Short mmCIF file of C-alpha atoms in Angstrom, two decimals:
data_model
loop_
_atom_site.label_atom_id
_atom_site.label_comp_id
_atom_site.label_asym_id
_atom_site.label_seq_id
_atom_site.Cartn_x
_atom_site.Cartn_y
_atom_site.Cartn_z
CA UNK M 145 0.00 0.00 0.00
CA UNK M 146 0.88 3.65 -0.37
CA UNK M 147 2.79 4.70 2.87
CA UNK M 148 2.75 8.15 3.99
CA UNK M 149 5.09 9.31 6.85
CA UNK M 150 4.97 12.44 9.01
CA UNK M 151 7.30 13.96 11.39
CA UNK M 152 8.80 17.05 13.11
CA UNK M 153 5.94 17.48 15.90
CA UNK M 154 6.63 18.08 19.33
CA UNK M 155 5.98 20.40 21.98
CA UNK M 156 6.29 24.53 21.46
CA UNK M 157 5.29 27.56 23.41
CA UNK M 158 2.79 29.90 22.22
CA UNK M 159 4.26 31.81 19.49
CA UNK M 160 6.68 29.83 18.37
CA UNK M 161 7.19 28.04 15.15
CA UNK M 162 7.71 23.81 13.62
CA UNK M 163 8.06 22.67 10.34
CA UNK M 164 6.12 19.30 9.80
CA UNK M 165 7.27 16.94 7.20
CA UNK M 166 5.32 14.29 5.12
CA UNK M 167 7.21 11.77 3.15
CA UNK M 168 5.82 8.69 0.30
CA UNK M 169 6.99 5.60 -0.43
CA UNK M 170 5.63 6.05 -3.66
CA UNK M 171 5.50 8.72 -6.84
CA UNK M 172 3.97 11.80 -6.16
CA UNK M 173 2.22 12.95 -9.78
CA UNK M 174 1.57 16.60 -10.38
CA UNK M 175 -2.09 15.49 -10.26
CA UNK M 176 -2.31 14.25 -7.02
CA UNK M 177 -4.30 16.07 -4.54
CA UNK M 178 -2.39 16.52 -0.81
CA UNK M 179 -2.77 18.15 1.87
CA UNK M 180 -2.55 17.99 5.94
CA UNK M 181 -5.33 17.69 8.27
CA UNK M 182 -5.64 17.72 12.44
CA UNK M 183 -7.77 15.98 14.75
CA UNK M 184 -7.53 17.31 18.46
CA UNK M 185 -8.84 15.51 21.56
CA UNK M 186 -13.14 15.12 21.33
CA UNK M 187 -13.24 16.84 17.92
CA UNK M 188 -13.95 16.22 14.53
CA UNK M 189 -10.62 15.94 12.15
CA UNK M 190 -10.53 19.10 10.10
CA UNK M 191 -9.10 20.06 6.82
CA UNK M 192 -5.72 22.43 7.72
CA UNK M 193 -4.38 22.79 4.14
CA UNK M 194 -4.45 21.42 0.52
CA UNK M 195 -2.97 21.96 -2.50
CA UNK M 196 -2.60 21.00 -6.29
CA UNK M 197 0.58 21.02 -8.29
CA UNK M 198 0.75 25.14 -7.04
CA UNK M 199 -2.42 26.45 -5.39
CA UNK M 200 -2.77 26.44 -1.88
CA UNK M 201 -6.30 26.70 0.06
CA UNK M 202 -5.96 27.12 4.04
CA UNK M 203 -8.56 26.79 6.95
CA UNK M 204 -9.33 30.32 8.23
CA UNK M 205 -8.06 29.36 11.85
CA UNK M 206 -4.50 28.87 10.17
CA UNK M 207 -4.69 31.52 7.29
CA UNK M 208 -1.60 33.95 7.49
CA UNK M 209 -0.06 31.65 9.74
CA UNK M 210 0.39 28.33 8.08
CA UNK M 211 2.40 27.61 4.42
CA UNK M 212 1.79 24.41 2.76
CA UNK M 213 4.20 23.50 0.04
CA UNK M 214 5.08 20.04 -2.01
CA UNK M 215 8.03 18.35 -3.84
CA UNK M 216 7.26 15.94 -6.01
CA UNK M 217 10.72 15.36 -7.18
CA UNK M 218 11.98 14.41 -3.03
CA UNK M 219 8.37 12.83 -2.84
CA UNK M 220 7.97 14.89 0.02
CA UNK M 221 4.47 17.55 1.53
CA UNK M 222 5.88 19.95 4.03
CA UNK M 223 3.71 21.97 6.40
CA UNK M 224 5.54 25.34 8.27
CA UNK M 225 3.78 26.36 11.41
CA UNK M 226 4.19 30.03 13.05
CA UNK M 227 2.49 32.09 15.65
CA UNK M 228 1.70 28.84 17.19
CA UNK M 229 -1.89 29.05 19.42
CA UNK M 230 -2.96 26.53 22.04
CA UNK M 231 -5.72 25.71 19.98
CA UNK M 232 -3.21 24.43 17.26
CA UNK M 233 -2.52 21.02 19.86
CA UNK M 234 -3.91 18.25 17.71
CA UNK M 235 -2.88 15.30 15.70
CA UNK M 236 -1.82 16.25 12.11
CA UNK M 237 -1.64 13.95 8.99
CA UNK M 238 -0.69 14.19 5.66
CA UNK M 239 -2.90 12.92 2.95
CA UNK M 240 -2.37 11.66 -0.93
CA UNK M 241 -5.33 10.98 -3.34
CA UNK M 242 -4.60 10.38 -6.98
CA UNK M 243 -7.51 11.39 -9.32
CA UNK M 244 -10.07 8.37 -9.14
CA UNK M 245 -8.52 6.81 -6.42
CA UNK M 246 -8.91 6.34 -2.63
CA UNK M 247 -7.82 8.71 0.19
CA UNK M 248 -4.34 8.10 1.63
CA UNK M 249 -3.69 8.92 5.31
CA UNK M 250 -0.30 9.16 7.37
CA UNK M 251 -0.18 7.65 10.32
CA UNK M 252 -0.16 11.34 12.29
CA UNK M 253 2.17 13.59 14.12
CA UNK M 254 1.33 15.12 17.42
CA UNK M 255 1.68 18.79 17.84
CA UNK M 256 1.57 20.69 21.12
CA UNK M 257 1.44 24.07 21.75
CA UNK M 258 1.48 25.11 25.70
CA UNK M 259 3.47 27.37 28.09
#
């Protein structure tokens, strides 16, 4: 199966910044749709960011804040995180779907943001 792999979460302080990494076992195509999503504790997972080949579409919580960029050469979705908020602390996954084909989820990174 396709294998997606996320890492570079951990624990920040209000304000401060991480850079979250997705990589693929397999090709990324200019076609494929990615993006990251979060799930915190007793709530619903939520789209964070997407994007195609170049456009980028961002949740409103994170807009400003959050830059989502792809290399399909490295095979590798990165997400860069500043002016971290509290209400950032979830669980956040990469995801891969190739047109007419299934969803593919990471495994997830946790992310916490606390004094």
């Amino acid at each position: 199966q396709v294998q997606l792999v996320e890492s570079g979460g951990g624990l920040v302080q209000p304000g401060g910044s991480l850079r979250l990494s997705c990589a693929a076992s397999g090709t990324i195509f200019s076609t494929d749709d990615m993006g990251w999503y979060r799930q915190a504790p007793g709530k619903e997972r939520e789209l964070v960011a997407g994007i195609t080949n170049t456009i980028a579409n961002y949740a409103d919580s994170v807009k400003g804040r959050f830059t989502i960029s792809r290399d399909n050469d490295k095979k590798m979705m990165s997400l860069q995180m500043n002016s971290l908020k509290p209400e950032d602390t979830a669980v956040y996954y990469c995801t891969r779907r190739r047109i007419g084909g299934p969803m593919y989820w990471g495994q997830g990174t946790q992310v916490t943001v606390s004094s």
